[in-house]
Coordinates of N, CA and C in Angstrom, one line a residue:
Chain A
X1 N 38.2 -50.4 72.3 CA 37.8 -49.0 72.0 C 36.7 -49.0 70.9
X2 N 35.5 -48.0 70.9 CA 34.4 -48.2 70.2 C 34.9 -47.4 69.1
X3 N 34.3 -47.8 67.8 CA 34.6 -47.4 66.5 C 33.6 -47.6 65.9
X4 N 33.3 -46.6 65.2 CA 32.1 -46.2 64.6 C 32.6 -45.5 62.9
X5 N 31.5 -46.3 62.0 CA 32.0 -46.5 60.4 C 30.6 -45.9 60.3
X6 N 30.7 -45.1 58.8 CA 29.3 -44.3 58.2 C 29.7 -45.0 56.5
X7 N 29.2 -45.4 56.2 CA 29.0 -45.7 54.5 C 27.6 -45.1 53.8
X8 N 27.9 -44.3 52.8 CA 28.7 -43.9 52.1 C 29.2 -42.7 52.5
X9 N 30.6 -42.6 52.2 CA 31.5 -41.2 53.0 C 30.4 -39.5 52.2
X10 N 29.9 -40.2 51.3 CA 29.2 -39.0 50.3 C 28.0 -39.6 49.8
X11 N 26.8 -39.1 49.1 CA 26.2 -39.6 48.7 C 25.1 -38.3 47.9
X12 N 24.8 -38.3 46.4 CA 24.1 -37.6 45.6 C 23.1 -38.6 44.9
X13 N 21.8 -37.6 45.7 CA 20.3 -38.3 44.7 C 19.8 -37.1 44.5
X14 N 18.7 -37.5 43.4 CA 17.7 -36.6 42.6 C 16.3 -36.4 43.4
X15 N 16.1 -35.4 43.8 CA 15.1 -34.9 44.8 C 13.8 -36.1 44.7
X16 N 13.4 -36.4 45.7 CA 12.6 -37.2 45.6 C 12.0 -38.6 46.1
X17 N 13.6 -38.8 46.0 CA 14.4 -40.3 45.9 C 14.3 -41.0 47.5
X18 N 14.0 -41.8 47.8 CA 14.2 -43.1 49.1 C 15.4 -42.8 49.4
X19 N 16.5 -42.7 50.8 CA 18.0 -43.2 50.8 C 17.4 -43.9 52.2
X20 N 18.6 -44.5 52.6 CA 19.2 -45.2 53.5 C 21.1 -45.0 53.7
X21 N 21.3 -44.2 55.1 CA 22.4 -44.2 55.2 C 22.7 -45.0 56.4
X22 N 23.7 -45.8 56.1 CA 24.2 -46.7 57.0 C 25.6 -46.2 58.4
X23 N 25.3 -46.9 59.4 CA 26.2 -46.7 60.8 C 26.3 -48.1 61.4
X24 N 28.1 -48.4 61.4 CA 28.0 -50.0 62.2 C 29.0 -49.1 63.4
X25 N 29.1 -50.0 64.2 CA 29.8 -50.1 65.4 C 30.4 -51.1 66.1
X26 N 31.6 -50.7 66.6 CA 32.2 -52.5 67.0 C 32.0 -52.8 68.3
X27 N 31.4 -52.0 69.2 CA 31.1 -52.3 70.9 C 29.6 -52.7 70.6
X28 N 28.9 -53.6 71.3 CA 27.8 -53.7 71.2 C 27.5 -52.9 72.7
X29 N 27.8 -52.8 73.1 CA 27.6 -52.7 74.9 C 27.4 -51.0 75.0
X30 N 26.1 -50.6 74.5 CA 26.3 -49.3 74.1 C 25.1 -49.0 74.9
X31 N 24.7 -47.7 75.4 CA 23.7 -46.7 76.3 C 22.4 -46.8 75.2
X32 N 22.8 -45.9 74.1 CA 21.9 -45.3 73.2 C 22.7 -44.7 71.7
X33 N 22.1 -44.5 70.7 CA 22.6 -44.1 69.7 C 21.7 -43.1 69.0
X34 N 22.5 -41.9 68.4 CA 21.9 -40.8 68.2 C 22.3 -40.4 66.7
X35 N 21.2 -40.0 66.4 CA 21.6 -39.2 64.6 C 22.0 -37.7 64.8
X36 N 22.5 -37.1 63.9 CA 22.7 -35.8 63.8 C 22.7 -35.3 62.2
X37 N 22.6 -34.2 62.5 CA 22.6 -33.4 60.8 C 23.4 -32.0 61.3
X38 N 24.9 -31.9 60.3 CA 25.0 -30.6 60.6 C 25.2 -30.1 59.4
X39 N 24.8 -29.0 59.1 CA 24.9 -28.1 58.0 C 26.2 -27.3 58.3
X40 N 27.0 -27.1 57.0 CA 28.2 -26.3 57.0 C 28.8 -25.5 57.9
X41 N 29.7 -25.1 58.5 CA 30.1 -24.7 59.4 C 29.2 -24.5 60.8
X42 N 28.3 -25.4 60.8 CA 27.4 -25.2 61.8 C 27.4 -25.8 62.9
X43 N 26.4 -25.9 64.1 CA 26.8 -27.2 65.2 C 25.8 -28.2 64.7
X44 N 25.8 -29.3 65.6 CA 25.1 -30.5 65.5 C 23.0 -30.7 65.6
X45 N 22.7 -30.7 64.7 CA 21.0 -30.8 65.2 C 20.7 -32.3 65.0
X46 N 19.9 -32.4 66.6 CA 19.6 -34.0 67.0 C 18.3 -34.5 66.2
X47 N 18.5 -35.6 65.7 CA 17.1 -35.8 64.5 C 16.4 -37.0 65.5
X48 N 17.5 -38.2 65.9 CA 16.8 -39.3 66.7 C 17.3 -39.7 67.4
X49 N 16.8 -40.2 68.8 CA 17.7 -40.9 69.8 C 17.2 -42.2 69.5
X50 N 18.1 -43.4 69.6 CA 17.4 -44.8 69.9 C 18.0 -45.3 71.2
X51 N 17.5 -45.7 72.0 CA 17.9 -46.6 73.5 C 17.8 -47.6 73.0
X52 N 19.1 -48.3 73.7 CA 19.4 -49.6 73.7 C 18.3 -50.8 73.7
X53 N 17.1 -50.9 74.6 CA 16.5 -51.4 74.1 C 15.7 -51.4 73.1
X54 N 15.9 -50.5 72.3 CA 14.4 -50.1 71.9 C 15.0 -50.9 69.9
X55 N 14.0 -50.9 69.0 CA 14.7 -51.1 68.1 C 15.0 -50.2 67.0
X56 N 13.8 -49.3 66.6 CA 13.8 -48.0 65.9 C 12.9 -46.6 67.0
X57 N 12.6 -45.7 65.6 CA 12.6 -44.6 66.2 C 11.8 -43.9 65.2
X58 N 10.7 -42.8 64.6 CA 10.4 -41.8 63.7 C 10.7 -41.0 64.0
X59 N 10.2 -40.0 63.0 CA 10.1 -38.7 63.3 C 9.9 -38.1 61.6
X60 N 8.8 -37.8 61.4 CA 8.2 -37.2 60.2 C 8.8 -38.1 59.3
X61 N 9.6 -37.6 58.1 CA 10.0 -38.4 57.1 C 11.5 -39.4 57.5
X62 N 12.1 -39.2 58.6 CA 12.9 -40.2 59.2 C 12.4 -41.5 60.2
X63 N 13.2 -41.9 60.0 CA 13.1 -43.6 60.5 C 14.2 -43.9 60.3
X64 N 14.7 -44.3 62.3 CA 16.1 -45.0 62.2 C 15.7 -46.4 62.9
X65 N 16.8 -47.3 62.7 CA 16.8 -48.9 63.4 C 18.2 -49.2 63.8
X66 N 17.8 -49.5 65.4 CA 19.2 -50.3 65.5 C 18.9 -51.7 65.9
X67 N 20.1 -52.4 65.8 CA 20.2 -53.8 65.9 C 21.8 -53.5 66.5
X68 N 21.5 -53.6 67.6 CA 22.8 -53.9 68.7 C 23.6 -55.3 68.0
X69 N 23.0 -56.6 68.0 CA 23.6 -57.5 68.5 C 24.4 -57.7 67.2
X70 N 24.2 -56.8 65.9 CA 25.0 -57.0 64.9 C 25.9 -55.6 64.4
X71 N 25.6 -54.6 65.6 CA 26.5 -53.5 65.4 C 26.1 -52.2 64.5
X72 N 24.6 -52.1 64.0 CA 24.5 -51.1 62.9 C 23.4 -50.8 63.3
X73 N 23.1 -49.7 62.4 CA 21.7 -48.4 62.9 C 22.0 -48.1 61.2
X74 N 20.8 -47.8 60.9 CA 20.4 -47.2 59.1 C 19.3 -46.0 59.4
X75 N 19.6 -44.9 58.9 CA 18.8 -44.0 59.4 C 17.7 -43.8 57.2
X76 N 16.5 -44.1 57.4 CA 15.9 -43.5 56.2 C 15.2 -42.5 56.1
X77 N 15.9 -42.0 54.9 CA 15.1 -40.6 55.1 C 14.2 -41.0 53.7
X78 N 12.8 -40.8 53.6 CA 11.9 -40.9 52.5 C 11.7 -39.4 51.8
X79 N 11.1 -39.6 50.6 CA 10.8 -38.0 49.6 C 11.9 -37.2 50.2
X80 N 12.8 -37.7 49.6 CA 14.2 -36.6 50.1 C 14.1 -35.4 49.4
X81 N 14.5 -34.1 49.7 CA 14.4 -32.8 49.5 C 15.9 -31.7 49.5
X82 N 15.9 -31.1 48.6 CA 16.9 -30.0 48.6 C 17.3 -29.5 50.0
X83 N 16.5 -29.1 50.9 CA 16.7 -28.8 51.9 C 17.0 -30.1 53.5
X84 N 17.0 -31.3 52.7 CA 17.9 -32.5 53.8 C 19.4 -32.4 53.2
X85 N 19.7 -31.9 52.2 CA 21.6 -31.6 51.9 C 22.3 -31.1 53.5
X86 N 22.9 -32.4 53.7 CA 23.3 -31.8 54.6 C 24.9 -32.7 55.5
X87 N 25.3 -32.8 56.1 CA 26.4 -34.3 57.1 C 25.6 -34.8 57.8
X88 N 25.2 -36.0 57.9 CA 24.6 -36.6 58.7 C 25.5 -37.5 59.4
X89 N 25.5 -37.8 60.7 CA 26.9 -38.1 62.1 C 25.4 -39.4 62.9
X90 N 26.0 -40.3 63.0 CA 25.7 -40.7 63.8 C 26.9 -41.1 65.2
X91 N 25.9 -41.6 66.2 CA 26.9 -41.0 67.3 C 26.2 -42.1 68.6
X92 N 27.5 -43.0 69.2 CA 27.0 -44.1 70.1 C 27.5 -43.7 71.7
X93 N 26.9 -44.1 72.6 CA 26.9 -43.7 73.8 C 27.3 -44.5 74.5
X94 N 28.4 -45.1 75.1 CA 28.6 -46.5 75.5 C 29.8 -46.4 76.1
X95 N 29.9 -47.3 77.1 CA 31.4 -47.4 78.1 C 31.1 -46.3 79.1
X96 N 31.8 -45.3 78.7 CA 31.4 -44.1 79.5 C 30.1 -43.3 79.2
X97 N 29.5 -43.1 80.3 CA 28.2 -42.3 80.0 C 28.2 -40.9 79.6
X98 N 27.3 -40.6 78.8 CA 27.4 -39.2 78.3 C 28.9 -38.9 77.2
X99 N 29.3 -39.7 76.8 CA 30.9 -39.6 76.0 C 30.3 -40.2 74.8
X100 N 30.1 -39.4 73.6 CA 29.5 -39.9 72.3 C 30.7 -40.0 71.3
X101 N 30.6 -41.2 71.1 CA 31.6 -41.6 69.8 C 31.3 -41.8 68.5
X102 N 31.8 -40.7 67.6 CA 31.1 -40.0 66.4 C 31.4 -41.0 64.9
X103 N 30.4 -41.3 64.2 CA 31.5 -41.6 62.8 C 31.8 -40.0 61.9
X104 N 32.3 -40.6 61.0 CA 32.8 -39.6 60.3 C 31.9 -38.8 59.4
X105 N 30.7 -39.3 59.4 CA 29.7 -38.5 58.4 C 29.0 -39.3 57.4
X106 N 28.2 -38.7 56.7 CA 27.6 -39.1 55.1 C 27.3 -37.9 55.2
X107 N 28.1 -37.1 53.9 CA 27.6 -36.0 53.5 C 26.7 -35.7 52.3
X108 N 25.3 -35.8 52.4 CA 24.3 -35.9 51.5 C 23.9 -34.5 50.8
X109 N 23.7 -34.9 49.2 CA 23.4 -33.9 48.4 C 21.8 -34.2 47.7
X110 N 21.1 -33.3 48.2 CA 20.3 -34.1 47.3 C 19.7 -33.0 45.9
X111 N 19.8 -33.3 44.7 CA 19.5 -32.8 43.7 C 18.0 -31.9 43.4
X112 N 17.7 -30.9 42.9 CA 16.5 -30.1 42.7 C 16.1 -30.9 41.4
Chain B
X1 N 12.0 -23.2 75.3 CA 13.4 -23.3 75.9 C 14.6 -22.3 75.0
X2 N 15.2 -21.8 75.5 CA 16.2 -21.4 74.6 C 17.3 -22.8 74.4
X3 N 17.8 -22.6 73.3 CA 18.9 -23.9 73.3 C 19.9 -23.4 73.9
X4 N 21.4 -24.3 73.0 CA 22.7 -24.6 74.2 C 23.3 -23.2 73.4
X5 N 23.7 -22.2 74.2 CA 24.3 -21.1 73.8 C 26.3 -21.0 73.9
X6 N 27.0 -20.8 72.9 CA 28.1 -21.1 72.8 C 28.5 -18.9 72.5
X7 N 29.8 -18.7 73.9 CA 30.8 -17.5 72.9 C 31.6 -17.8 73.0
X8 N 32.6 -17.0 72.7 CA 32.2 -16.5 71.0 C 32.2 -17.1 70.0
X9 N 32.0 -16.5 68.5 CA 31.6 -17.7 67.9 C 32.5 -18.2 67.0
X10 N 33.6 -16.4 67.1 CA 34.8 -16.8 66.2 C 35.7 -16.5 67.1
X11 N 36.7 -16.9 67.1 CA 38.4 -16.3 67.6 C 39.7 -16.8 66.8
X12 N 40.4 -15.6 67.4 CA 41.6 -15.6 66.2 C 42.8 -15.8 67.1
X13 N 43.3 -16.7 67.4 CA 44.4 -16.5 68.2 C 46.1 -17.1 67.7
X14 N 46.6 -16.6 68.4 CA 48.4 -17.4 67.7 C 49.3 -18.0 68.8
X15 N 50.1 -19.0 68.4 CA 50.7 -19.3 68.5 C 50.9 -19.4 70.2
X16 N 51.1 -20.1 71.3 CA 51.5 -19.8 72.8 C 50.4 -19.3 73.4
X17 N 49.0 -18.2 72.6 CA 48.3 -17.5 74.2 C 47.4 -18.7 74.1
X18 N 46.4 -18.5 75.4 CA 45.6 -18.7 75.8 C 44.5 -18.5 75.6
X19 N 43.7 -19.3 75.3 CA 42.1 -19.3 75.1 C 40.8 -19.4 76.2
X20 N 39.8 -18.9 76.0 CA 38.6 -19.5 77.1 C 36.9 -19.5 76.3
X21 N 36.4 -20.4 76.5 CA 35.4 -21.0 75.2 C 34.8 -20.8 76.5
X22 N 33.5 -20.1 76.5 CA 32.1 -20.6 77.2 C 30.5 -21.2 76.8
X23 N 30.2 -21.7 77.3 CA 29.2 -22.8 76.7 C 27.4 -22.3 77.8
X24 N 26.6 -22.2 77.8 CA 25.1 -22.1 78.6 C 24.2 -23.3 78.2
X25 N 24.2 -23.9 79.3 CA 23.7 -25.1 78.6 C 22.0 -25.0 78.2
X26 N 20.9 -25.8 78.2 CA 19.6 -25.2 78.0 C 19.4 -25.6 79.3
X27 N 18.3 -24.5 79.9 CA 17.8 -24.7 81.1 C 17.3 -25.9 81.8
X28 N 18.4 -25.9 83.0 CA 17.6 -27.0 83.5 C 18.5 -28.7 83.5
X29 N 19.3 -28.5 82.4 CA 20.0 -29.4 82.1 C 21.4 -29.0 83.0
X30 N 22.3 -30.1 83.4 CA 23.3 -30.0 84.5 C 24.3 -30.9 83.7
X31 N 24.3 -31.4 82.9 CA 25.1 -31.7 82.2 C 25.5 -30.6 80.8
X32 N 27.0 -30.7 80.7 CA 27.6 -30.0 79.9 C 28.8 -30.6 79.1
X33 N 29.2 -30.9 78.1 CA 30.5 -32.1 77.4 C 30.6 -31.4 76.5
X34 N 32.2 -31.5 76.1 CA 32.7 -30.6 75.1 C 33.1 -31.6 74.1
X35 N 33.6 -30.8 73.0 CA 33.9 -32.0 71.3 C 34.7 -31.0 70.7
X36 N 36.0 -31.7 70.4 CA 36.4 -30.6 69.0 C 36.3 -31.3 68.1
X37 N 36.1 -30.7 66.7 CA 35.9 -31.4 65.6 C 36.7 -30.7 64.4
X38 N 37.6 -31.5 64.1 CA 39.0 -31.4 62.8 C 38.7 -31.9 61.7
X39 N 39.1 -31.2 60.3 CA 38.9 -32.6 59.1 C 39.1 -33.9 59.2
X40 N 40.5 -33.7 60.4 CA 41.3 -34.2 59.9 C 40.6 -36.2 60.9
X41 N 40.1 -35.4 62.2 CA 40.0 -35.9 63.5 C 38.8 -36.4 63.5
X42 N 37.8 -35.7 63.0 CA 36.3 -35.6 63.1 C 36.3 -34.8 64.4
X43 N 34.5 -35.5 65.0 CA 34.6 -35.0 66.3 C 35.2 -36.2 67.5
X44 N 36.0 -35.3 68.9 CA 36.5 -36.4 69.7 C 36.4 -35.5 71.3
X45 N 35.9 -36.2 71.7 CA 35.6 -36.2 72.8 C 36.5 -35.5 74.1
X46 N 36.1 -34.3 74.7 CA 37.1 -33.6 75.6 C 36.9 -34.1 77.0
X47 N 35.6 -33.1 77.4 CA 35.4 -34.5 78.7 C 33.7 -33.4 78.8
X48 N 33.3 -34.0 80.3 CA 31.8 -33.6 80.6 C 32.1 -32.9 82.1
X49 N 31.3 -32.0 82.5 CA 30.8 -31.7 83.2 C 29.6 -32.1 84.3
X50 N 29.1 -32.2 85.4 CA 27.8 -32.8 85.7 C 28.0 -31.8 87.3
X51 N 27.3 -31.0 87.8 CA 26.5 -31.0 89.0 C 28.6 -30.1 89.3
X52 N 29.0 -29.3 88.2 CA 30.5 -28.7 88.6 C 31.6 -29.4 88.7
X53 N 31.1 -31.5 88.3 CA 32.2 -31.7 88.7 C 32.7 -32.7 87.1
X54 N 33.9 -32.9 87.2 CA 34.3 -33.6 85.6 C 34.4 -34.7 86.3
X55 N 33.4 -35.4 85.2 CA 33.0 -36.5 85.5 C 33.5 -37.9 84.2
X56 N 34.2 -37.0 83.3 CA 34.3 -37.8 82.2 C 35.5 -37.0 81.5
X57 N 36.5 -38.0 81.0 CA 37.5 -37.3 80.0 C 38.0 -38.0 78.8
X58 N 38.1 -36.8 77.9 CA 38.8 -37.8 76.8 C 40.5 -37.7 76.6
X59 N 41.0 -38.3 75.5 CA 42.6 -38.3 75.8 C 43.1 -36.8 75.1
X60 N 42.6 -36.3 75.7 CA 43.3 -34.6 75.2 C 44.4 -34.5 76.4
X61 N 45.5 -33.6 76.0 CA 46.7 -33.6 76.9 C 46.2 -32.0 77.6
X62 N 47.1 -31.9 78.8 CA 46.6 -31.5 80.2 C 46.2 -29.8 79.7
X63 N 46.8 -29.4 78.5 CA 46.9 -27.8 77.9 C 45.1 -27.9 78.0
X64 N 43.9 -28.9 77.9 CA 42.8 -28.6 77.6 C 42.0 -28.5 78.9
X65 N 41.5 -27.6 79.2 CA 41.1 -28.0 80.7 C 39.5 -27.4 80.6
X66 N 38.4 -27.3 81.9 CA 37.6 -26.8 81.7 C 36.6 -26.8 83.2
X67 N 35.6 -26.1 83.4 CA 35.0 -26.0 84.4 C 33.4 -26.0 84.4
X68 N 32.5 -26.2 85.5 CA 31.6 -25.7 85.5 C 31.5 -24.9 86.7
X69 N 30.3 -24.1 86.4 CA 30.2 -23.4 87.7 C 28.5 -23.9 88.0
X70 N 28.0 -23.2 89.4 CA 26.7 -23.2 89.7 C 25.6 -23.3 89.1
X71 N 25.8 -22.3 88.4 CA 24.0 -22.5 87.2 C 24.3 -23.1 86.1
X72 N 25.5 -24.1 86.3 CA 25.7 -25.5 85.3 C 26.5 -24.7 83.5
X73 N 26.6 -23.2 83.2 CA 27.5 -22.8 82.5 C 28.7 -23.4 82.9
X74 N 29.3 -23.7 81.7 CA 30.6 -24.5 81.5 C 31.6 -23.3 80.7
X75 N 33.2 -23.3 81.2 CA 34.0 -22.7 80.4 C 35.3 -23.9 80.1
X76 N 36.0 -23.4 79.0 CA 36.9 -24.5 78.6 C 37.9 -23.5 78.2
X77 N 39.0 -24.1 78.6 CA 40.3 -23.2 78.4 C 41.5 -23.9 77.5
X78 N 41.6 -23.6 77.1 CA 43.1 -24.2 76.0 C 44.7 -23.3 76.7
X79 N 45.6 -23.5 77.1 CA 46.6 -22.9 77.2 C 47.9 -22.8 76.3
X80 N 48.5 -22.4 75.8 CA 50.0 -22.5 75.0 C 49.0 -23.1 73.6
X81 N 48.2 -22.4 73.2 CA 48.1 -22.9 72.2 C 49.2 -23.3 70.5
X82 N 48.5 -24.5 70.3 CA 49.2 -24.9 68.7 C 48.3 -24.7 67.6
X83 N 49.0 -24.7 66.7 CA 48.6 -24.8 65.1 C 47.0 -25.9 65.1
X84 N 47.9 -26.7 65.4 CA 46.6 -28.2 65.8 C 45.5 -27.6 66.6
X85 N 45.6 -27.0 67.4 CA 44.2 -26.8 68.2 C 43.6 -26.0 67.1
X86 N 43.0 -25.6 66.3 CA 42.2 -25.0 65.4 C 41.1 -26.1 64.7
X87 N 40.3 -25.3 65.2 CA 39.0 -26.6 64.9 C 37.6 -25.6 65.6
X88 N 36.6 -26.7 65.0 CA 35.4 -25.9 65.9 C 34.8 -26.9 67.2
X89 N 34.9 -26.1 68.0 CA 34.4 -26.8 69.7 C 33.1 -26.4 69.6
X90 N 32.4 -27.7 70.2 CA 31.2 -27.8 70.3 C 31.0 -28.1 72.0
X91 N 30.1 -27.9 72.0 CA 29.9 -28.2 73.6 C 28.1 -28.5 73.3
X92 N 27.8 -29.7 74.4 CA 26.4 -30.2 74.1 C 26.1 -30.7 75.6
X93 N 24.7 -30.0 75.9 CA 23.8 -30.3 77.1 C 23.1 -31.8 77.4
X94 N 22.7 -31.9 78.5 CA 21.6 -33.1 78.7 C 21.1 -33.1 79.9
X95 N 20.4 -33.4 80.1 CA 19.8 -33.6 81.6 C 20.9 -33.9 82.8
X96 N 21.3 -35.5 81.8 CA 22.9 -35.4 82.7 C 22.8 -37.1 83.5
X97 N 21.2 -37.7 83.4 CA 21.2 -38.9 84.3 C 20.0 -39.7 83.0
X98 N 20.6 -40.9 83.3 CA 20.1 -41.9 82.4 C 20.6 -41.6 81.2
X99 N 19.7 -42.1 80.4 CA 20.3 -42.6 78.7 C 19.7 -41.2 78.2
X100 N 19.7 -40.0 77.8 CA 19.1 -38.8 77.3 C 19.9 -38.2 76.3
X101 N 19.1 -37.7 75.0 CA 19.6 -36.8 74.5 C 20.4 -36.0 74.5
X102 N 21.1 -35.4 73.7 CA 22.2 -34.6 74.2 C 22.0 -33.8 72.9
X103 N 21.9 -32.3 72.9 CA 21.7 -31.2 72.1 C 22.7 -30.3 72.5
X104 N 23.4 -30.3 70.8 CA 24.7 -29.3 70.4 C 23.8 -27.9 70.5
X105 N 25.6 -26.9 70.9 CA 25.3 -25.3 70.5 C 25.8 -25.7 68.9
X106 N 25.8 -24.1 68.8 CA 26.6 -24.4 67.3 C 27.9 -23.9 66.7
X107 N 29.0 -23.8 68.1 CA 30.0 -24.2 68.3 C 30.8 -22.6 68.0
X108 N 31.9 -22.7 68.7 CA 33.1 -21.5 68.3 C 34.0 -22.0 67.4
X109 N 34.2 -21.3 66.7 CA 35.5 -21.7 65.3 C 37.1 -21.1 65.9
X110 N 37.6 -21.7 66.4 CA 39.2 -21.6 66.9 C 40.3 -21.8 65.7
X111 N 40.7 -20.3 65.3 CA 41.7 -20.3 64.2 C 43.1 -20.1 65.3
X112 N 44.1 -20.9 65.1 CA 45.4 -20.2 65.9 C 46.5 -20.1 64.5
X113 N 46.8 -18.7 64.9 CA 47.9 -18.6 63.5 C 49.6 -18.5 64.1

């Protein structure tokens, strides 16, 4: 059964700041893996897809990487801002198609 | 495009009745998969939809059921509901074939008292 870990469960920086939030996974045998951000009582907004082959991904101030063969994906976000506060989910695609197996979060604060 | 459109967005229900969650997926997309998400649970997987037919399920017991119809709108029904079913359901679209993205609505909030 695939299981999916987020470290750190929380995390507060001072606007501005580099982060790196981490996602491992114990199936390697996975479709694709996806980031998300949801803001409080909100639904899911999709930031990056990575396919299995592929090894990262951008998108403006994000950049994620996976590495299948060791189970983890690190999404960085650069010049972090008041308005990236938010749960960030990543989420792996694997076994059954289309059935995404979520971790529990990194809920990011970032400081003014 | 318009995105994945979810009603309602709140409901209040108790104990035993019955619920029905409907989901629109974005145009064009034939895929439709549901998620409830608990503090307690995170999010976990209900099952999917593709082309009206369920094609995918997660281990939710038989009370959770769900449909698609023709123009790929999805409804999901809860029966006898419990305390425990209160959570917010998400439902999220995709094309439906190959490795593709999948884009959340922004989900109904199910209180049962």
């Amino acid at each position: 059964k695939q299981e999916v870990t987020q470290i750190p469960a929380a995390l507060s920086v001072p606007e501005g700041e580099n982060l790196v939030l981490n996602c491992s996974f114990t199936d390697s045998a996975i479709y694709n893996l996806q980031w998300f951000r949801q803001d409080p009582g909100k639904g899911l907004t999709s930031l990056l897809l990575i396919q299995s082959s592929q090894r990262e991904q951008t998108s403006g101030r994000l950049n994620a990487s996976l590495d299948k063969s060791s189970g983890r994906s690190t999404l960085y976000i650069a010049a972090s801002q008041p308005g990236d506060s938010a749960t960030y989910l990543c989420a792996v695609e694997g076994g059954s198609a289309r059935q995404l197996t979520f971790g529990s979060g990194t809920q990011l604060t970032v400081l003014p | 495009k318009a995105g994945v459109t979810q009603t309602p967005r709140y409901l209040i229900k108790t104990r035993g009745q019955q619920v029905t969650l409907s989901c629109s997926p974005i145009s064009g997309h034939r895929s439709v998969s549901w998620y409830q998400q608990t503090p307690g649970q995170g999010l976990q997987f209900l099952f999917e939809y593709f082309s009206e037919t369920q094609r995918n399920k997660g281990n939710f017991p038989g009370r959770f059921s769900g449909r698609q119809f023709s123009n790929s709108r999805s409804e999901m029904n809860v029966s006898t509901l419990e305390l425990g079913d209160s959570a917010l359901y998400l439902c999220a679209s995709s094309e439906g074939t190959g490795t593709v993205e999948q884009f959340f609505g922004p989900g109904t909030r199910l209180t049962v008292l």
